[in-house]
Coordinates of C-alpha atoms in Angstrom, one line a residue:
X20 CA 126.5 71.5 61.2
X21 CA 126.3 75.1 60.1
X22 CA 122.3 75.3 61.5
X23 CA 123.6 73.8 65.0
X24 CA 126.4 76.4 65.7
X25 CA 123.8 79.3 64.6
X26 CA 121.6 77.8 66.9
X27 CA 124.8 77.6 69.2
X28 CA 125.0 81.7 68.5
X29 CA 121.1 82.4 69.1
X30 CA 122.0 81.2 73.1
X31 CA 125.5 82.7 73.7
X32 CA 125.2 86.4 72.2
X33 CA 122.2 87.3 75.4
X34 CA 123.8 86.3 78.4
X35 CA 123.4 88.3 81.1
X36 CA 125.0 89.0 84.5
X37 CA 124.4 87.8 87.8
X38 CA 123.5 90.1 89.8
X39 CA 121.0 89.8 92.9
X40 CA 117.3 90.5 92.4
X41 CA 117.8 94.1 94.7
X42 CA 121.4 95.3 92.6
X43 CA 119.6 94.4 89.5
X44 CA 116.1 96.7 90.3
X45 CA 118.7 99.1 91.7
X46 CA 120.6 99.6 88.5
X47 CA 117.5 99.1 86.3
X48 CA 116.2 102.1 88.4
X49 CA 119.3 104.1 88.0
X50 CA 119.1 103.7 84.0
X51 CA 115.7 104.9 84.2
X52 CA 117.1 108.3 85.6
X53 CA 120.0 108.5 83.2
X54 CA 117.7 107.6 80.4
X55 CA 119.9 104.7 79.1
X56 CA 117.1 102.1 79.9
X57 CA 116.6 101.7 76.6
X58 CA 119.5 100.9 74.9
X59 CA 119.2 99.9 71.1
X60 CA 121.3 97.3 69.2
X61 CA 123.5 97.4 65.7
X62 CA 124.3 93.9 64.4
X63 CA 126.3 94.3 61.5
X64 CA 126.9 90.7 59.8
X65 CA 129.6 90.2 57.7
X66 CA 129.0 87.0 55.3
X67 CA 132.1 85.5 53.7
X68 CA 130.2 84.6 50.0
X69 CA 133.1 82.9 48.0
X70 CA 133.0 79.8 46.8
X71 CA 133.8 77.9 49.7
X72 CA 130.9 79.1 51.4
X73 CA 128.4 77.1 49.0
X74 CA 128.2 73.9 51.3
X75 CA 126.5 76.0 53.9
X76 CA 124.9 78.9 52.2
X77 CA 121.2 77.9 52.6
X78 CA 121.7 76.9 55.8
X79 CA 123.4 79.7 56.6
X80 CA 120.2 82.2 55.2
X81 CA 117.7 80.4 57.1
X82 CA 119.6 80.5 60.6
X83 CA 119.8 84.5 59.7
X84 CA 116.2 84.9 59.2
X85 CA 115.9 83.0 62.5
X86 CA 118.0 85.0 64.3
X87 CA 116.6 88.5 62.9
X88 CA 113.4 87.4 63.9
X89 CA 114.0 87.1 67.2
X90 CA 115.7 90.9 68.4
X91 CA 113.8 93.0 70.1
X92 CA 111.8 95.9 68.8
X93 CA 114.3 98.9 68.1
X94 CA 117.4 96.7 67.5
X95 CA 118.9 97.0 63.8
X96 CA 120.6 94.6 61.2
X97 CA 122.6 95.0 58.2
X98 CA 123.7 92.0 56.3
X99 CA 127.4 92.9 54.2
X100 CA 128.4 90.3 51.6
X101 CA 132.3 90.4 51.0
X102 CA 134.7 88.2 48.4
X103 CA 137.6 90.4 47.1
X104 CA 135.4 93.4 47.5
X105 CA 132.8 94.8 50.1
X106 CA 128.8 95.0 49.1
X107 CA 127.6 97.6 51.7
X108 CA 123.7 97.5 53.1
X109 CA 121.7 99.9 54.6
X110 CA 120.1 99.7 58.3
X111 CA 116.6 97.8 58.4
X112 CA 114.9 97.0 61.6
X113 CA 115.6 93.5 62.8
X114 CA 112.1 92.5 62.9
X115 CA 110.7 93.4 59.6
X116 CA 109.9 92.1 56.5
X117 CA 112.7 94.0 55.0
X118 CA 115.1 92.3 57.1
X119 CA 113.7 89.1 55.7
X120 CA 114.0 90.5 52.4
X121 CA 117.4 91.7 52.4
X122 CA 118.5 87.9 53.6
X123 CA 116.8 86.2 50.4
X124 CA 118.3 89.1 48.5
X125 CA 121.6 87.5 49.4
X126 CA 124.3 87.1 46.5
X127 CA 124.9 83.1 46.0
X128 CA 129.0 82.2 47.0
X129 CA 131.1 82.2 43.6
X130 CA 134.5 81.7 43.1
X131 CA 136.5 84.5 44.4
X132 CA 139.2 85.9 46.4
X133 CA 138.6 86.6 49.9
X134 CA 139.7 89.8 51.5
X135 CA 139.2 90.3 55.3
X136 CA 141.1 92.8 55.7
X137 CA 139.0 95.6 53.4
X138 CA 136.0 93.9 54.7
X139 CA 136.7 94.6 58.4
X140 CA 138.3 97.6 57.5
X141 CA 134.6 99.1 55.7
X142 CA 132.7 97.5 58.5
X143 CA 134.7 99.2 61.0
X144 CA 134.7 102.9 59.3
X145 CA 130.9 102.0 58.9
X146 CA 130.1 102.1 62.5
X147 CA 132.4 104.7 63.4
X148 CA 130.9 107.2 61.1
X149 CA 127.9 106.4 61.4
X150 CA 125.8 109.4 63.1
X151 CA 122.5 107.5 63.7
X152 CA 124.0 104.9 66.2
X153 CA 124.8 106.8 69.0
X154 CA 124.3 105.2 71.9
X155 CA 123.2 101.9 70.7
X156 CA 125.1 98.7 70.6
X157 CA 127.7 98.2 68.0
X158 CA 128.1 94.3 67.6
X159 CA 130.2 92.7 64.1
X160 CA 129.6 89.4 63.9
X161 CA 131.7 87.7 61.1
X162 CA 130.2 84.8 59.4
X163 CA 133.2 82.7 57.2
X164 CA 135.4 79.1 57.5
X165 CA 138.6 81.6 57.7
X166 CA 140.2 81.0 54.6
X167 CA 141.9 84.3 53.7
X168 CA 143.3 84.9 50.0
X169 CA 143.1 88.7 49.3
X170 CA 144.2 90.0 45.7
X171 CA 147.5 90.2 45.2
X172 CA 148.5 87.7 48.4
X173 CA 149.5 84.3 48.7
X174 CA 146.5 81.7 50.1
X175 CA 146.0 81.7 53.0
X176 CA 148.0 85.0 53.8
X177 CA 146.8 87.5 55.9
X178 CA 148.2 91.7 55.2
X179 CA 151.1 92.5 57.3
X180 CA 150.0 93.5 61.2
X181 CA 151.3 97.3 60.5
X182 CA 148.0 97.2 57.9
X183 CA 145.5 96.3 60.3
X184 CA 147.1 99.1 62.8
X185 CA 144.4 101.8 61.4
X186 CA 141.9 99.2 62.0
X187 CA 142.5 98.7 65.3
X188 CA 142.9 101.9 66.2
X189 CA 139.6 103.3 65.1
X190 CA 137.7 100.3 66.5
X191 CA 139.5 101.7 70.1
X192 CA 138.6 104.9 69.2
X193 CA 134.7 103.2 68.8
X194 CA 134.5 101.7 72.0
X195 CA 135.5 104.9 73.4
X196 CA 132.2 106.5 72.8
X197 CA 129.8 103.1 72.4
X198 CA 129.6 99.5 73.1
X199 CA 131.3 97.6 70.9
X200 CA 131.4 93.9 70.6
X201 CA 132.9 91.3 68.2
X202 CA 131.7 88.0 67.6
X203 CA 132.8 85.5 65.5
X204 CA 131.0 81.8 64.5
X205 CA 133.3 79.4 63.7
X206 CA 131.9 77.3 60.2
X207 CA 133.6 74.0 60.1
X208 CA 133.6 72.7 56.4
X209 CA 135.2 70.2 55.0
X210 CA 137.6 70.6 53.0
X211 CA 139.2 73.6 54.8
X212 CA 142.3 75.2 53.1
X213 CA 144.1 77.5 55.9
X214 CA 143.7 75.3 59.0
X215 CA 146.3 78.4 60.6
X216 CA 143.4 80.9 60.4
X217 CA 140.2 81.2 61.8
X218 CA 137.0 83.7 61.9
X219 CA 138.2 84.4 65.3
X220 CA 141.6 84.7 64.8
X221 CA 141.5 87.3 61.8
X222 CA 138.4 89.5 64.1
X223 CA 141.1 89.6 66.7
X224 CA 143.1 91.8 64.4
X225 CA 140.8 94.5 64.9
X226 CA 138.5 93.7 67.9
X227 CA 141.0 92.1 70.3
X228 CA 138.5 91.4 72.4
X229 CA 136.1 89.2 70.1
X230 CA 134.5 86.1 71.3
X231 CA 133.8 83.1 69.5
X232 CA 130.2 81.4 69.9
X233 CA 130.5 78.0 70.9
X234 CA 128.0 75.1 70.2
X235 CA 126.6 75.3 74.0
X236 CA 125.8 78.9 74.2
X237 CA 123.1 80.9 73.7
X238 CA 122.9 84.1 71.2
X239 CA 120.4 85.8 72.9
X240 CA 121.9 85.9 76.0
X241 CA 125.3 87.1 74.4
X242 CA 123.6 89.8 72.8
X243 CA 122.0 90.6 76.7
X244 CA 125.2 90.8 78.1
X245 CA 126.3 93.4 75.5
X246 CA 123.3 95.5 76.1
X247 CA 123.8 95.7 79.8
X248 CA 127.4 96.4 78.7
X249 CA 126.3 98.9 77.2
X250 CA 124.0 100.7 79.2
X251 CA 126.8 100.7 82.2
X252 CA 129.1 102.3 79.7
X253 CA 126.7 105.0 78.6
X254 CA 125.9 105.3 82.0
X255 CA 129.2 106.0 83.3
X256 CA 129.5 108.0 80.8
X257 CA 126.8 110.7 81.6
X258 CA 127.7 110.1 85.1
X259 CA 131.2 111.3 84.1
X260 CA 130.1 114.3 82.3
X261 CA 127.6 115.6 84.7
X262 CA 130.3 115.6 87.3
X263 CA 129.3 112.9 89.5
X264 CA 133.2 112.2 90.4
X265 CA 133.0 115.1 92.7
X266 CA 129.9 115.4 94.8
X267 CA 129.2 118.4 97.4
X268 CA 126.8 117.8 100.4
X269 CA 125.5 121.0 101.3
X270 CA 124.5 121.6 105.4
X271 CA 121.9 124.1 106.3
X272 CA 119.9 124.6 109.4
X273 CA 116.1 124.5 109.8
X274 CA 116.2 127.7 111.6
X275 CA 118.2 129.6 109.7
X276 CA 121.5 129.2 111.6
X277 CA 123.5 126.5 114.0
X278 CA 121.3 126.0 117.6
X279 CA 119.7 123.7 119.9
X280 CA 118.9 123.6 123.2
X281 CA 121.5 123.6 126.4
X282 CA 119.6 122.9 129.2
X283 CA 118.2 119.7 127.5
X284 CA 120.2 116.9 128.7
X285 CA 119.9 115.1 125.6
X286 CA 121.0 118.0 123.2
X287 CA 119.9 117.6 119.2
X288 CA 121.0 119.8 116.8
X289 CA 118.6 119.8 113.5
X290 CA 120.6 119.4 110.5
X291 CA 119.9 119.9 106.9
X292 CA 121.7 117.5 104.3
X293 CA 120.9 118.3 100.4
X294 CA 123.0 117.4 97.0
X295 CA 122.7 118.6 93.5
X296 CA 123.8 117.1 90.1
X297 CA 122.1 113.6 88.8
X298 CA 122.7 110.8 91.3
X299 CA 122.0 110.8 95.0
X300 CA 124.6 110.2 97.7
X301 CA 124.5 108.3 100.8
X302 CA 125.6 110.4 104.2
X303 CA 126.6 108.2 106.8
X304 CA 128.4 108.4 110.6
X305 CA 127.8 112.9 110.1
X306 CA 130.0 113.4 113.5
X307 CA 130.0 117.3 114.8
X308 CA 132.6 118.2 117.6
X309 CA 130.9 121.2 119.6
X310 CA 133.2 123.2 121.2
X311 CA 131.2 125.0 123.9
X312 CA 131.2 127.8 126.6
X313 CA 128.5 127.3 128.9
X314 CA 127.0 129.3 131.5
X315 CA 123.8 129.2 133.9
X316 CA 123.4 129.3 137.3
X317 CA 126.2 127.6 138.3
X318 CA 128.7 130.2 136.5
X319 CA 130.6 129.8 133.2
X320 CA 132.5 126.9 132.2
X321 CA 133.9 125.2 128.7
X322 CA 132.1 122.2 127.4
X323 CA 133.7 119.7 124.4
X324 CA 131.0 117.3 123.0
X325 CA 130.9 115.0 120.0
X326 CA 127.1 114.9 118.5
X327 CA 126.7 111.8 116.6
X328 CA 123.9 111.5 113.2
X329 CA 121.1 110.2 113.6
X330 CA 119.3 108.2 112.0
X331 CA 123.5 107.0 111.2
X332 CA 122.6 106.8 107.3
X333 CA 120.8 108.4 105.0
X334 CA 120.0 108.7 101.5
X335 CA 120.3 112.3 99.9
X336 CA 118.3 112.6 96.5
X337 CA 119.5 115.4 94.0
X338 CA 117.0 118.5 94.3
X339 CA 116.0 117.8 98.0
X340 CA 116.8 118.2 101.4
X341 CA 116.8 115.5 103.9
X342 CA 116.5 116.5 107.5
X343 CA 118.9 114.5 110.4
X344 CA 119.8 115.4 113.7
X345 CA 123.1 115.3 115.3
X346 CA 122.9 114.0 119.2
X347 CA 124.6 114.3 121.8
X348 CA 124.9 114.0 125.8
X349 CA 124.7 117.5 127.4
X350 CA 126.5 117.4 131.2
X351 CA 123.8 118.3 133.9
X352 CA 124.5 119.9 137.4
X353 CA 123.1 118.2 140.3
X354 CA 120.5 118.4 142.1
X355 CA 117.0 119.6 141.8
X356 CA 116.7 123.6 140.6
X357 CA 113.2 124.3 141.8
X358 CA 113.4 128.4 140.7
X359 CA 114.4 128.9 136.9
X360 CA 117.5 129.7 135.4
X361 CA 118.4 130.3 132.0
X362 CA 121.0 128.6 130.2
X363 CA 123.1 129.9 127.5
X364 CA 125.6 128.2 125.1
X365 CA 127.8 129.2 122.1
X366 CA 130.8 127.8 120.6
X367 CA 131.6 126.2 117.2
X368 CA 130.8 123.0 115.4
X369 CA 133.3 121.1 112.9
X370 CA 131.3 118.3 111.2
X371 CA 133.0 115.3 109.1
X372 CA 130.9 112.7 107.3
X373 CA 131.2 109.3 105.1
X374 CA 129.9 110.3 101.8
X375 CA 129.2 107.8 98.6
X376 CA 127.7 107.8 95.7
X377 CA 125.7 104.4 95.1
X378 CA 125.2 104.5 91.7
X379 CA 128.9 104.7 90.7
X380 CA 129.0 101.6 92.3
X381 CA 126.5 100.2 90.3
X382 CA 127.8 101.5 87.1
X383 CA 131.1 100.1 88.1
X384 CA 134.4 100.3 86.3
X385 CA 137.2 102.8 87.8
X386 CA 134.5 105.1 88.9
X387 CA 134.1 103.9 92.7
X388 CA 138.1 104.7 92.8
X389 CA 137.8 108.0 91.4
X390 CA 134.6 109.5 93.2
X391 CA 135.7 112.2 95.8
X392 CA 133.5 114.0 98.2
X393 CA 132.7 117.3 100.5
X394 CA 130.9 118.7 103.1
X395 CA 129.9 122.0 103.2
X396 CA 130.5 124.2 105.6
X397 CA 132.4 121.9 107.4
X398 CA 132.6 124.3 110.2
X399 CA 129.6 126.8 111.7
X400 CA 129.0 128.6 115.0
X401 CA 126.7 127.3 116.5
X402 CA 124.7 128.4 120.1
X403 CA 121.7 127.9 122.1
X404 CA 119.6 129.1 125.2
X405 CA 117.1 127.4 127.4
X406 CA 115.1 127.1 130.7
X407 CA 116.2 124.8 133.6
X408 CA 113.8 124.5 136.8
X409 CA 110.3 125.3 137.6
X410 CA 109.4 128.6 135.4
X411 CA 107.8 131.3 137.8
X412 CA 104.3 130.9 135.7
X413 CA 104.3 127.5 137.2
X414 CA 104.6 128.4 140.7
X415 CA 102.2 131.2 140.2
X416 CA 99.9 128.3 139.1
X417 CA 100.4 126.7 141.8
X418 CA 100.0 129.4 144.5
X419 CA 96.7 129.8 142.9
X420 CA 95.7 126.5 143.5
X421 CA 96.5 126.7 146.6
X422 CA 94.8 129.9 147.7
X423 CA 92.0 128.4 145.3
X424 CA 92.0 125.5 147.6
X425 CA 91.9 126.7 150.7
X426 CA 88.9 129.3 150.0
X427 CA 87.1 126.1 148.7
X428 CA 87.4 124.4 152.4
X429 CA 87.1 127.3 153.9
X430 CA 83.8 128.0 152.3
X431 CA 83.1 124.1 152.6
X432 CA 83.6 124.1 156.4
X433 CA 81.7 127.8 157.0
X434 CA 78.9 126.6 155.0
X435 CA 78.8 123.2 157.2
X436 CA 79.4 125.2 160.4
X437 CA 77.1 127.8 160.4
X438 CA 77.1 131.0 162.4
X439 CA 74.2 130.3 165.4
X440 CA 72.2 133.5 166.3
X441 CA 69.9 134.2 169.3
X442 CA 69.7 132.1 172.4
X443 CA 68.7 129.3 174.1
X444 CA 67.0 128.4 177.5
X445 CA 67.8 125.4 179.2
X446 CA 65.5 124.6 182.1
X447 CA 65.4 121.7 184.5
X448 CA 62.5 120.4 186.2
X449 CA 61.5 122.9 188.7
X450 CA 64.3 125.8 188.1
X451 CA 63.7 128.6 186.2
X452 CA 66.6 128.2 183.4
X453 CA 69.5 129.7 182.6
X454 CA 70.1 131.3 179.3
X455 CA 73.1 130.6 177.2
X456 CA 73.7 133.1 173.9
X457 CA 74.4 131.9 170.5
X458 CA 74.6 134.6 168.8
X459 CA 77.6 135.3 166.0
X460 CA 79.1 131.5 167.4
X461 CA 79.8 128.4 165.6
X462 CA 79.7 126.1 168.6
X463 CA 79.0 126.8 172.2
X464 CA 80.2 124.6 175.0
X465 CA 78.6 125.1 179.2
X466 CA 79.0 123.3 181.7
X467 CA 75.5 124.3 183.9
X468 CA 76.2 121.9 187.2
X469 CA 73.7 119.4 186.3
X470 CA 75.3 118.6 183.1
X471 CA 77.2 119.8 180.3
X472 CA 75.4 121.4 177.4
X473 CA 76.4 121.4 174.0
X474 CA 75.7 123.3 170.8
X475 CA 76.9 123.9 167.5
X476 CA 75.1 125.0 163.9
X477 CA 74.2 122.9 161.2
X478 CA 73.0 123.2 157.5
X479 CA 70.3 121.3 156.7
X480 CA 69.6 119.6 153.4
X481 CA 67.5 122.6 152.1
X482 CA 69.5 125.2 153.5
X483 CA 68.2 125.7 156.5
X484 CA 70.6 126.5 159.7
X485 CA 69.5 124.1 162.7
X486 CA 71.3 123.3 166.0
X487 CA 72.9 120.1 167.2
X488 CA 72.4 120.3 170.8
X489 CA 73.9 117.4 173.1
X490 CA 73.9 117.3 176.6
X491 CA 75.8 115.2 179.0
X492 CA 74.3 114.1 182.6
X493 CA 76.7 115.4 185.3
X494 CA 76.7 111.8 186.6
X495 CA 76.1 109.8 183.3
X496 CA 77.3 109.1 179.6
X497 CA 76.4 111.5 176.8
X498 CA 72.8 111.1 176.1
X499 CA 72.2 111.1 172.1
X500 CA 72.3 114.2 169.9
X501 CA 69.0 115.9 169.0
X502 CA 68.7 118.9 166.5
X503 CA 67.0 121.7 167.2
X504 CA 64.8 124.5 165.1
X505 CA 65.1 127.6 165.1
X506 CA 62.4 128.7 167.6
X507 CA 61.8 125.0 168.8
X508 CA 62.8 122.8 171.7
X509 CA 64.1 119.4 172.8
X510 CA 64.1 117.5 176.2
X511 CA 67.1 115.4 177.4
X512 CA 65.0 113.5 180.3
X513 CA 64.2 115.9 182.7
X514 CA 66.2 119.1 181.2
X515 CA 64.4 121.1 178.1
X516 CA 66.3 123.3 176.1
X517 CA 64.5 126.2 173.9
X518 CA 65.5 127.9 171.3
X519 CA 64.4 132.2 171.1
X520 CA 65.7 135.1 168.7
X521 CA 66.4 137.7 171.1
X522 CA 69.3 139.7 171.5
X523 CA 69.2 141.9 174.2
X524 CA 68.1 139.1 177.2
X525 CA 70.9 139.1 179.9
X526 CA 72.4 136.0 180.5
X527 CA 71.8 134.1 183.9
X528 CA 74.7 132.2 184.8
X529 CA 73.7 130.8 188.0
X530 CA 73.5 127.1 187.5
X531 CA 70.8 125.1 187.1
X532 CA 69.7 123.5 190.6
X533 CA 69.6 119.8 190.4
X534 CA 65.9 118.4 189.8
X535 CA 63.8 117.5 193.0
X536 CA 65.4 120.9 194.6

């Protein structure tokens, strides 16, 4: 029986919470950064050793040596033998051979007295004087059948309640600076004298909280449950002292002061978010009412706005800044503004925010209830100046384009068009000619009575300046273009133009008689 509710004890004293996978890595993460990841555990076992314990005593070691064996790596154990009188041990490490030693070391149960009162009372002013266990676990776990008969008492009495007042009050005192658990395992043996009393029962008188270990549960998860305990504790503790109650959000600006841009319709306003202490703080829904005068080329006027955070939450680590911007709509005149104006804006900003501190929340307790918050400075002046419409430097761009432009075509066309020089004889059959002058023109057009001449300069592929000389019969269609050299000649049917360089020849202007004449 005894080696099944041990067994019973090794499941129930490591249960654990159930938190989700995420709150779990979240609050593993924040005892990281507090430095409580690693919490150690005390067990201290008191081990009822009078006589009636006999039936159960080997059992009883071998479950212990069990159970020592499997802590974890820091935890502690002291194994405390009582009858009428307390038989203190020192602190060994749980899994050691010393801790196996001290359990075979363990006094044989002998007819005695059995006094639970000075037994919880040493264990109690054990752990609270004791300087080395500091922010480990403090776990009593009383091992007896519950039959009380202190010196001097009746069987199966128990001391007056006023006795176990002290008690009591140091083990609050305890919990007020370390976990502390109580745990008792409840030996049925035949036989029992006091069927009023129980392990439980008489731990109650100073742990009120104590638990009993029944046969379904598991010991290490118990004793898993009470380290997490533990650590939250400890945490909230340093969370406590390093002020984390009260945390300030501090608001600065990129730039040095409060401004943004008034001629953008969509205004942003660069904002600065940073924290100090231990634990970060989550800023959500930052909302700045802008109080505004405006004016630009449309005159002065007041403005109200209400710039909104974005992105809406954000996660403020102590020891950095985190950079948001507040948004907001800015009202645009009509129309389009095609010469530049400037656009000033000043006025003040009063800012409000949701602030909270996530890992209060994950340390739990009253904590959450008890956190207050600021933002500071709530208030700032804030103001702005901008551009709105084509800046001159643009239109100067342009006008230089433009003039660019039309010197490009300019320069296109003159080199296409050349300027003609000289003159050019056109002769039909049996007439001396007339002469028609070229010189500083781009195109020449006669009409010379037989027909209509024709003539304009072109640049050839190389460079060269030719003529395009067409001629149109006075009494048929335009015969085809023909291009003509400088110094050469062409021949429309019976009229032949020819080209000369000379500048002084007067021009005849007597028309050409028709051919046959």
């Amino acid at each position: 029986m005894i080696r099944r509710l041990l067994l019973a004890a090794c499941a129930v004293l490591l249960a654990a919470g159930t938190a989700g996978p995420a709150a779990a890595d979240d609050r593993d993460d924040m005892y990281k950064r507090l430095g409580v990841d690693a919490v150690g555990a005390d067990y201290l076992f008191l081990i009822d050793v009078s006589g009636s314990m006999k039936p159960v005593f080997a059992s009883l070691r071998a479950e212990l040596t069990k159970f020592s064996a499997s802590l974890q790596a820091g935890d502690r154990v002291s194994f405390v033998t009582f009858r009428d009188d307390v038989r203190p041990r020192a602190w060994v490490a749980a899994r050691s051979p010393a801790a196996a030693r001290e359990i075979r070391s363990l006094p044989a149960p002998a007819p005695a007295r059995t006094d639970f009162h000075r037994a919880l009372s040493w264990g109690m002013n054990y752990l609270a004087n004791d300087a080395t266990g500091a922010g480990r676990v403090a776990t009593m776990v009383l091992l007896s059948d519950g039959d009380p008969w202190a010196p001097g008492a009746a069987e199966c009495a128990l001391p007056p309640d006023r006795q176990w007042a002290p008690v009591r009050t140091l083990a609050q005192r305890l919990g007020t600076s370390r976990q502390l658990n109580g745990y008792a395992v409840p030996l049925a043996i035949a036989g029992k004298s006091c069927p009023a009393t129980t392990s439980l029962s008489i731990l109650r008188k100073v742990v009120p909280d104590a638990e009993s270990l029944p046969a379904d549960a598991g010991l290490a998860d118990y004793l898993a449950q009470a380290k997490q305990s533990a650590r939250a504790s400890t945490a909230r503790l340093k969370l406590v002292s390093a002020g984390e109650l009260k945390k300030t959000v501090t608001v600065t600006w990129p730039s040095g002061e409060a401004s943004f841009d008034p001629s953008e319709k969509d205004l942003r306003v660069p904002v600065q978010l940073s924290t100090s202490g231990v634990a970060p703080v989550v800023v959500a829904d930052l909302t700045g009412a802008m109080t505004l005068t405006v004016t630009d080329g449309d005159g002065t006027r007041p403005v109200q706005l209400t710039a909104r955070q974005s992105p809406a939450t954000v996660t403020v680590a102590p020891g950095t800044t985190t950079e948001v911007d507040l948004t907001a709509t800015m009202p645009q005149p009509g129309g389009i503004h095609l010469i530049a104006e400037t656009v000033t804006a000043s006025g003040s900003l009063a800012m409000t925010a949701r602030i909270t501190s996530p890992w209060l929340d994950l340390a739990g307790g009253d904590l959450p209830s008890r956190f207050s918050s600021a933002l500071t400075p709530a208030q700032a002046e804030i103001s702005g100046t901008g551009q709105r419409g084509v800046p001159s430097i643009i239109w100067l761009v342009v006008l230089i384009l433009v003039v660019a432009a039309i010197v490009f075509f300019a320069v296109r066309y003159l080199r296409s068009r050349p300027v003609m020089t000289g003159y050019l004889r056109v002769t039909a059959r049996g007439s001396d000619g007339v002469d028609v002058r070229l010189q500083n023109r781009m195109k020449v057009r006669r009409d010379l009575g037989p027909g209509v001449l024709e003539v304009e300069g072109v640049r050839a592929a190389g460079g060269e300046v030719k003529l395009r000389v067409g001629w149109t019969p006075a009494t048929g269609n335009r015969v085809p273009d023909k291009t003509l050299p400088r110094g050469g000649k062409v021949i429309f049917n019976s009229v032949t133009v020819t080209h000369r360089e000379r500048k002084d020849d007067p021009v005849r202007s007597s028309p050409v008689p028709p051919p046959g004449r």
